[in-house]
Tab-separated table of N, CA, C and O in Angstrom:
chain	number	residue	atom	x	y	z
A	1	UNK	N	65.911	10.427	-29.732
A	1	UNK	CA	64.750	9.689	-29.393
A	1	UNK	C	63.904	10.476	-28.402
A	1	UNK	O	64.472	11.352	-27.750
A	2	UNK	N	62.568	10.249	-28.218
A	2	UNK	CA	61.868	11.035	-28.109
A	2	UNK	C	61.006	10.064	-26.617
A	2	UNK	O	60.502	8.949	-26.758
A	3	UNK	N	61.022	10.468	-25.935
A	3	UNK	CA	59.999	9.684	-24.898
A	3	UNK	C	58.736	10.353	-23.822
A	3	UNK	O	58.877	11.395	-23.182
A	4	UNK	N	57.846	9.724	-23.815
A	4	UNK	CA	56.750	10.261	-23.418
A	4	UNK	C	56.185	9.741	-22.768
A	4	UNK	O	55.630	8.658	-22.951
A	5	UNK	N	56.197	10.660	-21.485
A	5	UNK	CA	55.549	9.894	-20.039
A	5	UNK	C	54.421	10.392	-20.066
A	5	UNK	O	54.066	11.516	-20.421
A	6	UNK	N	53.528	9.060	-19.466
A	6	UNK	CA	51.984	9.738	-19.310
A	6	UNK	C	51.689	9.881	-17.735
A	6	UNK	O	52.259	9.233	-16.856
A	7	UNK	N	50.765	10.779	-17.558
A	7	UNK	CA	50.975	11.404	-16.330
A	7	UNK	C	49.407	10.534	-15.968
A	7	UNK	O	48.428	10.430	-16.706
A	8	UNK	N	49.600	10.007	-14.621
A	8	UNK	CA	48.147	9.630	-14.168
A	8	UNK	C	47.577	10.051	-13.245
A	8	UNK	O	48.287	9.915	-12.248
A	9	UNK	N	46.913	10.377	-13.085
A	9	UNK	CA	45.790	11.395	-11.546
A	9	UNK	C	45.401	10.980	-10.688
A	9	UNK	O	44.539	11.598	-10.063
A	10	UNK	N	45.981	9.403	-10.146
A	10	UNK	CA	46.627	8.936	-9.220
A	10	UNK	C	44.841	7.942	-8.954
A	10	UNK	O	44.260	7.890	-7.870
A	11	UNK	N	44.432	7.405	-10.029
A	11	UNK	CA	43.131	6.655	-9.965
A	11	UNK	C	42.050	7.178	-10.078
A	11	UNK	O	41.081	6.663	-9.521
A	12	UNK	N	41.922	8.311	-10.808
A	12	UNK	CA	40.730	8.596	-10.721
A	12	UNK	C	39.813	8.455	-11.734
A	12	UNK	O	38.669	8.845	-11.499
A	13	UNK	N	40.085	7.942	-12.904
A	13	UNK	CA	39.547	7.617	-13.792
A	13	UNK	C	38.718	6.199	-13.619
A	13	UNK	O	37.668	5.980	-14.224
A	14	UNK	N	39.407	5.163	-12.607
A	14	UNK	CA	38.707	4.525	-12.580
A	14	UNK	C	37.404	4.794	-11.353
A	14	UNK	O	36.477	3.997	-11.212
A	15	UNK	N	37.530	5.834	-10.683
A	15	UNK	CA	35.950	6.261	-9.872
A	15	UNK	C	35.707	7.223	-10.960
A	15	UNK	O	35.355	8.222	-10.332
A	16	UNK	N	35.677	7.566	-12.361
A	16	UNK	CA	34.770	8.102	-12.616
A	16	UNK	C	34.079	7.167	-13.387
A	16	UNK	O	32.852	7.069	-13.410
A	17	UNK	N	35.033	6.329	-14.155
A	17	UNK	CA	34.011	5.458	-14.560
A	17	UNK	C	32.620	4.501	-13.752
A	17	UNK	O	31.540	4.152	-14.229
A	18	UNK	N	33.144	4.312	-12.518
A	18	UNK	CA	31.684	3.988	-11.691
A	18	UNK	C	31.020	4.838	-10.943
A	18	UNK	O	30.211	4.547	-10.062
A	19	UNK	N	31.450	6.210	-11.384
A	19	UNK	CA	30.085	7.153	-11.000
A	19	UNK	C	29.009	7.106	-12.371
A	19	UNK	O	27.782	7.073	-12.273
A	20	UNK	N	29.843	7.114	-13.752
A	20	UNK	CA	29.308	6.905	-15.040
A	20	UNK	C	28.181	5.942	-14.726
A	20	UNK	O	26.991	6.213	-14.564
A	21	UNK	N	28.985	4.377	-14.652
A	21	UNK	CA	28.503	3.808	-14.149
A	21	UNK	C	26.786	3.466	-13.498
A	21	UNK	O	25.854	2.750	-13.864
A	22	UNK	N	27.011	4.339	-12.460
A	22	UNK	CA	26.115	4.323	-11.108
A	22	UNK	C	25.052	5.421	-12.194
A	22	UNK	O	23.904	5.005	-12.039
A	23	UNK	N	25.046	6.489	-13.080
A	23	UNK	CA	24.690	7.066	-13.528
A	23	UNK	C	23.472	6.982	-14.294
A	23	UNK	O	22.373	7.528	-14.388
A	24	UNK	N	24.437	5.677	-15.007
A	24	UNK	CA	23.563	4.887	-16.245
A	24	UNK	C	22.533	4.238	-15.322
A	24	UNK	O	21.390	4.665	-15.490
A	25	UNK	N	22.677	3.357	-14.441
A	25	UNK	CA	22.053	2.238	-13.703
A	25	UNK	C	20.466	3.341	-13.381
A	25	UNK	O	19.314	2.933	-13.528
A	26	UNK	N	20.792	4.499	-13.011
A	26	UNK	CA	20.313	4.995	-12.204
A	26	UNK	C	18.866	5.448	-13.296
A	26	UNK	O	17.672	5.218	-13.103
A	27	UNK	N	19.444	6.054	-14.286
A	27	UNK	CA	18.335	6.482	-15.549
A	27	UNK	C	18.033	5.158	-16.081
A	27	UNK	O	16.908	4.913	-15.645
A	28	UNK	N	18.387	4.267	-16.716
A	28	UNK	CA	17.843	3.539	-16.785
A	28	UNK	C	16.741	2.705	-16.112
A	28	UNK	O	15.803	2.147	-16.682
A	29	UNK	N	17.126	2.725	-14.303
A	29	UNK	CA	16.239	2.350	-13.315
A	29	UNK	C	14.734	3.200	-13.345
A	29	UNK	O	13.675	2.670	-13.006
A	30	UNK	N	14.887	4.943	-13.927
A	30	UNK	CA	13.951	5.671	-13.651
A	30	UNK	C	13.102	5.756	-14.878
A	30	UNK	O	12.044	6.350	-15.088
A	31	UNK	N	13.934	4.922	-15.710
A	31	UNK	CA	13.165	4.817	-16.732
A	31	UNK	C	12.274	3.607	-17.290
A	31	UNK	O	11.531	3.701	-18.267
A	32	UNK	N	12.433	2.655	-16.651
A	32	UNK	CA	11.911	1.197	-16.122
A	32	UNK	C	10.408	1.395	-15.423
A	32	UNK	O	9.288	0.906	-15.566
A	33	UNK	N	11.174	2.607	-14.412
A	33	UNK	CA	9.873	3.255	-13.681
A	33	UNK	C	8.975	3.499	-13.812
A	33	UNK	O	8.042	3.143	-13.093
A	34	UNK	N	8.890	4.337	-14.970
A	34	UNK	CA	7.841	5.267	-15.674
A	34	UNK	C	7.860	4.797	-17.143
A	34	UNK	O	7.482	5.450	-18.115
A	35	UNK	N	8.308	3.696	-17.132
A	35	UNK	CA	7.824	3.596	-18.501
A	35	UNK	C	6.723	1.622	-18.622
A	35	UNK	O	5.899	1.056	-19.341
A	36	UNK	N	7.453	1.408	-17.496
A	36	UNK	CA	6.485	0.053	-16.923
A	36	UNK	C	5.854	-0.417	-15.685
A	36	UNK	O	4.801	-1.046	-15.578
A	37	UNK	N	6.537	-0.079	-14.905
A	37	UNK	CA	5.780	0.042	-13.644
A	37	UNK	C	5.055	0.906	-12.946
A	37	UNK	O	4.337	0.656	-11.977
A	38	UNK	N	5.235	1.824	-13.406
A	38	UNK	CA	4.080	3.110	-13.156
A	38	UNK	C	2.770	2.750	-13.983
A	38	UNK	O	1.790	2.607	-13.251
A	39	UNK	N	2.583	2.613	-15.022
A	39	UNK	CA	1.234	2.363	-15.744
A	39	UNK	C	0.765	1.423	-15.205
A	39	UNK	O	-0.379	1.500	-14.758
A	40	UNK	N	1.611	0.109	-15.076
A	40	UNK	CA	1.446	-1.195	-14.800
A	40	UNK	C	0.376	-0.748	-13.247
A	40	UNK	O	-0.556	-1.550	-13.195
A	41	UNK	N	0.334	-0.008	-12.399
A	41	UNK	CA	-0.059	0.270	-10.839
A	41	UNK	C	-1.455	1.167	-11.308
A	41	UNK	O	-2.623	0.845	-11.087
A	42	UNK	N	-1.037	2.203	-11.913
A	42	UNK	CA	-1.985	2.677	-12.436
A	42	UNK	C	-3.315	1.834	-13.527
A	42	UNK	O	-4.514	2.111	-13.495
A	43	UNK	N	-2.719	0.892	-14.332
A	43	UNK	CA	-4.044	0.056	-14.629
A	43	UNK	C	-4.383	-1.240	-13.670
A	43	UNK	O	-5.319	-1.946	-14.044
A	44	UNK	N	-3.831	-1.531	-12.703
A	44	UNK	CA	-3.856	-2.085	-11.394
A	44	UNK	C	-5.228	-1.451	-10.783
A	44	UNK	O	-6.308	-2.023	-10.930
A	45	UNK	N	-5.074	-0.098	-10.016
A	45	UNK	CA	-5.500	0.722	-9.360
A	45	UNK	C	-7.021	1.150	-10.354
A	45	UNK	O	-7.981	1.800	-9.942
A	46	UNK	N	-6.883	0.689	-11.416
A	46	UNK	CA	-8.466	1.552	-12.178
A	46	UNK	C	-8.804	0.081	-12.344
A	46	UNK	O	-9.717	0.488	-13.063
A	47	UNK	N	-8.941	-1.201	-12.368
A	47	UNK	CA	-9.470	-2.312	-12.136
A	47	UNK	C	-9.919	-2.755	-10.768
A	47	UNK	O	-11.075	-3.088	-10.507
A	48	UNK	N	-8.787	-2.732	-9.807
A	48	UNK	CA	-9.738	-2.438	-8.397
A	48	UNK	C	-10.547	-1.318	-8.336
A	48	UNK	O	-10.576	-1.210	-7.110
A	49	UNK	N	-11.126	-0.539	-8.683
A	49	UNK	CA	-11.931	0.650	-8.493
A	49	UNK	C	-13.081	-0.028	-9.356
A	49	UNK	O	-14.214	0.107	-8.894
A	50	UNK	N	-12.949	-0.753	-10.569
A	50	UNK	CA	-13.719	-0.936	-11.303
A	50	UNK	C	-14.637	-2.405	-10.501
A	50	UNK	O	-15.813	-2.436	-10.136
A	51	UNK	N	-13.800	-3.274	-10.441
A	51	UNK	CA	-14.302	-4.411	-9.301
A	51	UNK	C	-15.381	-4.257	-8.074
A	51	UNK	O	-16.468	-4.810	-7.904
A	52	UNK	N	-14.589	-3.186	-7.194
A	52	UNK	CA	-14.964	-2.938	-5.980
A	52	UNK	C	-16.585	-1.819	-6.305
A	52	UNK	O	-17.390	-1.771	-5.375
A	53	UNK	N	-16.894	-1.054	-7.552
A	53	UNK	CA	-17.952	-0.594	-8.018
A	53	UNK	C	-19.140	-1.262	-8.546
A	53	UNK	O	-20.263	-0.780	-8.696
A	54	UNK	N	-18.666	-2.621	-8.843
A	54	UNK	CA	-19.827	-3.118	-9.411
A	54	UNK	C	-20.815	-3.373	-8.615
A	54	UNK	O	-20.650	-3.425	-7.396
A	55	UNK	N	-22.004	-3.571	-9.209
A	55	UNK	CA	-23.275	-4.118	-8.206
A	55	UNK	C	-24.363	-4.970	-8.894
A	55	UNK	O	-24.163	-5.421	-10.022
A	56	UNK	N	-25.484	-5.189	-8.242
A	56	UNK	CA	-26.001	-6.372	-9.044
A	56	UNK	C	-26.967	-5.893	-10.088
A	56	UNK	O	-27.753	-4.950	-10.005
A	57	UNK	N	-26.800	-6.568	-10.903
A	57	UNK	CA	-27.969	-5.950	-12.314
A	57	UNK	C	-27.225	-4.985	-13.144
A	57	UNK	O	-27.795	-4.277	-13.974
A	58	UNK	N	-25.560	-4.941	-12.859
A	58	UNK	CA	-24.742	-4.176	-14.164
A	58	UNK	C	-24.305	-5.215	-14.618
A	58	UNK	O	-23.853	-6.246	-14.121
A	59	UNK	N	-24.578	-4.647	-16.183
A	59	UNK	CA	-23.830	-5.548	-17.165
A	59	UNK	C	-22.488	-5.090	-17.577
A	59	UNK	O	-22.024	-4.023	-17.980
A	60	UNK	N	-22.014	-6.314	-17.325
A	60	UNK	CA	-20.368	-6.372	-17.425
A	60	UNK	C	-19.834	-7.438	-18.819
A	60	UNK	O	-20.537	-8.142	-19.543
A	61	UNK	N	-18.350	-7.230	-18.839
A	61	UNK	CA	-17.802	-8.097	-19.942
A	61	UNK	C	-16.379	-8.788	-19.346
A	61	UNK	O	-15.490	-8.102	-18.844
A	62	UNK	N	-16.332	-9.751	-19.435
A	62	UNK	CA	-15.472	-10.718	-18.511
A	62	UNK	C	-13.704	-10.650	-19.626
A	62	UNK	O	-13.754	-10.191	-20.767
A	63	UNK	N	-12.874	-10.967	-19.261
A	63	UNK	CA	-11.743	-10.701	-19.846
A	63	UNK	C	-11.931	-11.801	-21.094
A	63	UNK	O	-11.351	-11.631	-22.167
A	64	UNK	N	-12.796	-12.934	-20.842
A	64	UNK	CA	-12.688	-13.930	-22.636
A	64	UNK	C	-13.672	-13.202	-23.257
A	64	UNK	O	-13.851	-13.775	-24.332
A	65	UNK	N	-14.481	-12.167	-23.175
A	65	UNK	CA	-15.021	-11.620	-23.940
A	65	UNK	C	-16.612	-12.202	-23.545
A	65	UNK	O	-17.223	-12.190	-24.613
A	66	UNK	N	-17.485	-12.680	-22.499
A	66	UNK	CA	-18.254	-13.082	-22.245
A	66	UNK	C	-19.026	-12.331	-21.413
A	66	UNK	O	-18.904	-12.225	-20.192
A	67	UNK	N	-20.142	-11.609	-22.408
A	67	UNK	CA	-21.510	-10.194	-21.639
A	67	UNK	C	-22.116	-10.941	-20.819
A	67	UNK	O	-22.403	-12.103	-21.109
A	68	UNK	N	-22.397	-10.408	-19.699
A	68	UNK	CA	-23.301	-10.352	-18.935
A	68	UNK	C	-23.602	-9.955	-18.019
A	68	UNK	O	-22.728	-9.381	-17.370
A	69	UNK	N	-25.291	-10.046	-17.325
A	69	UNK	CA	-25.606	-9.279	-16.123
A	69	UNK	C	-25.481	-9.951	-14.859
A	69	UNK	O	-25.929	-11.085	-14.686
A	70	UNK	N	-24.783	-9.177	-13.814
A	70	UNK	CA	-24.807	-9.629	-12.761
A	70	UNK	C	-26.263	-10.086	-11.716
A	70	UNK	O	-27.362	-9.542	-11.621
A	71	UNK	N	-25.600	-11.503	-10.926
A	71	UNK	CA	-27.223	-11.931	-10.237
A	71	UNK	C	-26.272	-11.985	-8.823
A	71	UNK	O	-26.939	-11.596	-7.864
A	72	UNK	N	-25.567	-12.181	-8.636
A	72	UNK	CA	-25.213	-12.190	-7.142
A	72	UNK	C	-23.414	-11.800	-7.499
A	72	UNK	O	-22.776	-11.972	-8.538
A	73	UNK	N	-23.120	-11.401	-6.573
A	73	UNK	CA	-21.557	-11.032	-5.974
A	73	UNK	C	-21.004	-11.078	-4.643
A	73	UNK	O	-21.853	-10.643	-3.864
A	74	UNK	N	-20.102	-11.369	-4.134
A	74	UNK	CA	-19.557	-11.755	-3.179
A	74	UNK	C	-18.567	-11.400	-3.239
A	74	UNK	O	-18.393	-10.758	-4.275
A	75	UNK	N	-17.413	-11.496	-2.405
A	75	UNK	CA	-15.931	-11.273	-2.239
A	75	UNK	C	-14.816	-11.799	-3.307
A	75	UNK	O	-13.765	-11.274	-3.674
A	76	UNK	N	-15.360	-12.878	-3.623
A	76	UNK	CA	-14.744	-13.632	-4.690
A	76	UNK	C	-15.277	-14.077	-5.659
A	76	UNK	O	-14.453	-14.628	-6.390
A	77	UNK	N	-16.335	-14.110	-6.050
A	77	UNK	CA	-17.192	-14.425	-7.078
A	77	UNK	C	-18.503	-13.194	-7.434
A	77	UNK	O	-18.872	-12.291	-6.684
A	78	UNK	N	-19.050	-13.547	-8.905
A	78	UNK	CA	-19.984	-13.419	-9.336
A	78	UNK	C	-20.807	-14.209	-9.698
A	78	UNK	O	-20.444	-15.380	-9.593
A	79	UNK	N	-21.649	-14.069	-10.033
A	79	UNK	CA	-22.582	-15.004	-10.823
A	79	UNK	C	-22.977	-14.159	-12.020
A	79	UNK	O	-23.295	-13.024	-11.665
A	80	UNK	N	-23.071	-14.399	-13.574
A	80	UNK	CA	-23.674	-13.566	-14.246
A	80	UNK	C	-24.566	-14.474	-14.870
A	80	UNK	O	-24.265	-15.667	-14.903
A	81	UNK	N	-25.803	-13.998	-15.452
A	81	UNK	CA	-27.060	-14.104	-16.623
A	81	UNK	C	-26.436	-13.966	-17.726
A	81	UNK	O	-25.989	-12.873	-18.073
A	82	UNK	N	-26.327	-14.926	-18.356
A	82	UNK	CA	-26.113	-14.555	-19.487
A	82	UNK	C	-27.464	-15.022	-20.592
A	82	UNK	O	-28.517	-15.590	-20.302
A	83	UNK	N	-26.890	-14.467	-22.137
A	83	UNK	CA	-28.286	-14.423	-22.963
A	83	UNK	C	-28.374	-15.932	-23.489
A	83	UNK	O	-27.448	-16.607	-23.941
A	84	UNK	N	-30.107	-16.403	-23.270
A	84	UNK	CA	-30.499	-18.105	-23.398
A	84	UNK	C	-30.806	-18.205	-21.969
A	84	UNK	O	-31.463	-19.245	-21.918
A	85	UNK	N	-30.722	-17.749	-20.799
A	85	UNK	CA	-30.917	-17.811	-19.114
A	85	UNK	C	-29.949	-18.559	-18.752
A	85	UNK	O	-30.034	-18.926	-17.580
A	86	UNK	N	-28.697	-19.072	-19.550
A	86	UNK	CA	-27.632	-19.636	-18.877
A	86	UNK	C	-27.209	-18.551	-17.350
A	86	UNK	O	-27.340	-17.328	-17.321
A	87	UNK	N	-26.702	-19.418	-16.214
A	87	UNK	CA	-26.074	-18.502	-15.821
A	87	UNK	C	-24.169	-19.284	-15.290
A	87	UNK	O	-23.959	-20.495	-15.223
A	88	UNK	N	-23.120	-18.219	-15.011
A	88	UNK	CA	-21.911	-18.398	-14.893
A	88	UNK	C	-21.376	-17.799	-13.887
A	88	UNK	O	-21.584	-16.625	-13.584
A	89	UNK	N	-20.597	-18.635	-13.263
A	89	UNK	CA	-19.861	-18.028	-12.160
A	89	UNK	C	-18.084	-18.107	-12.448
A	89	UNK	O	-17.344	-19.047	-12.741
A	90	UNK	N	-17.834	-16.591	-12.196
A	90	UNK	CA	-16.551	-16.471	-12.524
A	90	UNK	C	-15.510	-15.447	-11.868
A	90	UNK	O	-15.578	-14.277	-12.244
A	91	UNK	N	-14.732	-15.737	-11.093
A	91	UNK	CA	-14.029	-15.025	-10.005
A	91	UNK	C	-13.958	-13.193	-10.731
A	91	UNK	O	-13.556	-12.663	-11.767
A	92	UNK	N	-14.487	-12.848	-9.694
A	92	UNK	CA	-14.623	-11.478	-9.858
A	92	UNK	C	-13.352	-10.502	-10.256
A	92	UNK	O	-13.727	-9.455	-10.782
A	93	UNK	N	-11.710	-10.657	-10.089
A	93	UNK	CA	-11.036	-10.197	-11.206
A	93	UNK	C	-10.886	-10.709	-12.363
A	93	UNK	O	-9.820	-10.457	-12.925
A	94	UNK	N	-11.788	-11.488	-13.004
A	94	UNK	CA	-12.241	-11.838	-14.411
A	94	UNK	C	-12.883	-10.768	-15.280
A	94	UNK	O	-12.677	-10.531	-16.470
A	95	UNK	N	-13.862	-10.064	-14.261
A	95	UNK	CA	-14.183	-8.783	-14.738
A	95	UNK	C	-13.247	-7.718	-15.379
A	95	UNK	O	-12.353	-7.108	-14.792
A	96	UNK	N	-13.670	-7.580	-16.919
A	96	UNK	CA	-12.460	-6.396	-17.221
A	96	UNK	C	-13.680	-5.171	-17.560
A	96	UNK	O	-13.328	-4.122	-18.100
A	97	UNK	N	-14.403	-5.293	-17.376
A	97	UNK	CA	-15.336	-3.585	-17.902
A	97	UNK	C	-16.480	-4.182	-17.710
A	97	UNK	O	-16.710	-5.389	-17.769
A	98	UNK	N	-17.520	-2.931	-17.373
A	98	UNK	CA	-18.862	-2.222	-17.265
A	98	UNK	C	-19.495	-1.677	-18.104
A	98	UNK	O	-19.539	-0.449	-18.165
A	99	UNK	N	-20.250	-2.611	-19.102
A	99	UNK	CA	-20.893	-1.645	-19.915
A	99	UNK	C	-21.902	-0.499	-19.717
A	99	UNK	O	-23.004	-0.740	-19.224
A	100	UNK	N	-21.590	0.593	-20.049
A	100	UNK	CA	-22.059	1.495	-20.549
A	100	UNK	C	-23.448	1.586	-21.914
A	100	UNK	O	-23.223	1.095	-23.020
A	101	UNK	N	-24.719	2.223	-21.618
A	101	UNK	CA	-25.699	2.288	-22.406
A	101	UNK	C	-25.867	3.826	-22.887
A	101	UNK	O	-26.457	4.586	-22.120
A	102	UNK	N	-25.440	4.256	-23.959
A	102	UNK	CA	-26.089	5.498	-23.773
A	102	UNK	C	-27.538	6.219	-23.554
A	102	UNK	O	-28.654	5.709	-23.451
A	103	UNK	N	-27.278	7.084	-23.532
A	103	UNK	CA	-28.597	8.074	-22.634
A	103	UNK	C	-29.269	8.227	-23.889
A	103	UNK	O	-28.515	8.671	-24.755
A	104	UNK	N	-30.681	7.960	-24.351
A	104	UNK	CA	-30.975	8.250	-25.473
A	104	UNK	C	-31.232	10.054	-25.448
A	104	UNK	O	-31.717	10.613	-24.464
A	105	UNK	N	-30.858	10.712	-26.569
A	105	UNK	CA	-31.169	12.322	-26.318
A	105	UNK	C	-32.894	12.556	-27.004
A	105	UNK	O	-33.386	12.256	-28.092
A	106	UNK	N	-33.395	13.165	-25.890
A	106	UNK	CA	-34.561	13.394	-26.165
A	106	UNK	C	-35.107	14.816	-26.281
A	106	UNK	O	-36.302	15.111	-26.283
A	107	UNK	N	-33.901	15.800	-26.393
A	107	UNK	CA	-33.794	17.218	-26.657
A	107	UNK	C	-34.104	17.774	-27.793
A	107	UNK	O	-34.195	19.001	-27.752
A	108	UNK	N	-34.311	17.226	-28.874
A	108	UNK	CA	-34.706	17.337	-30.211
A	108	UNK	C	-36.165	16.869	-30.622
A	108	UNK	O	-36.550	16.956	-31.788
A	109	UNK	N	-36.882	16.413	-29.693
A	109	UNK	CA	-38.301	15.702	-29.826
A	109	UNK	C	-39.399	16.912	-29.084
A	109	UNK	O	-40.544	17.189	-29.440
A	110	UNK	N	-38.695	17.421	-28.086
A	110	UNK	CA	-39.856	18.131	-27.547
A	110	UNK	C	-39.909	19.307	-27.688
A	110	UNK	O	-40.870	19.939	-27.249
């Protein structure tokens, strides 16, 4: 008969498994990072920039999808014009964009 002792390394298998462990936690954590909370700050950070730029008489587009030009602003509010002379007031991170008009090119005329 044949017998076979297994030799053990006196616990260390179980600290490697929670360095493994600690390993996983760790990439996974850095990957949480940069894959959601990093953008998440970064489109944070380009909406306050976009907010804190506006001024009166830019036309903007509100997050339900509602154009219009600004008539007054304040700390917490806007007021916009909208088209018919309605006008609306709507807390100023409601604002999601600034429209843009292009430049007509007049390089080809003269």
């Amino acid at each position: 008969m044949l017998t076979i002792l297994a030799q053990t390394d006196g616990g260390s298998s179980g600290s490697n498994a929670i360095v493994t462990i600690v390993f996983y936690a760790v990439v996974i954590g850095g990957l949480f990072y940069f894959l959601m909370i990093r953008p998440q700050r970064s489109r944070m950070k380009k909406h306050q920039d976009l907010v804190s730029s506006l001024d009166i008489g830019d036309e903007v587009q509100t997050v339900g999808g509602i154009v219009g030009t600004i008539e007054f602003l304040d700390d917490q509010y806007a007021v916009l014009g909208v088209e018919g002379g309605g006008r609306l007031r709507v807390v100023r991170r409601a604002l999601a964009d600034k429209i843009q008009h292009p430049e007509p090119d007049l390089g080809d005329e003269l």
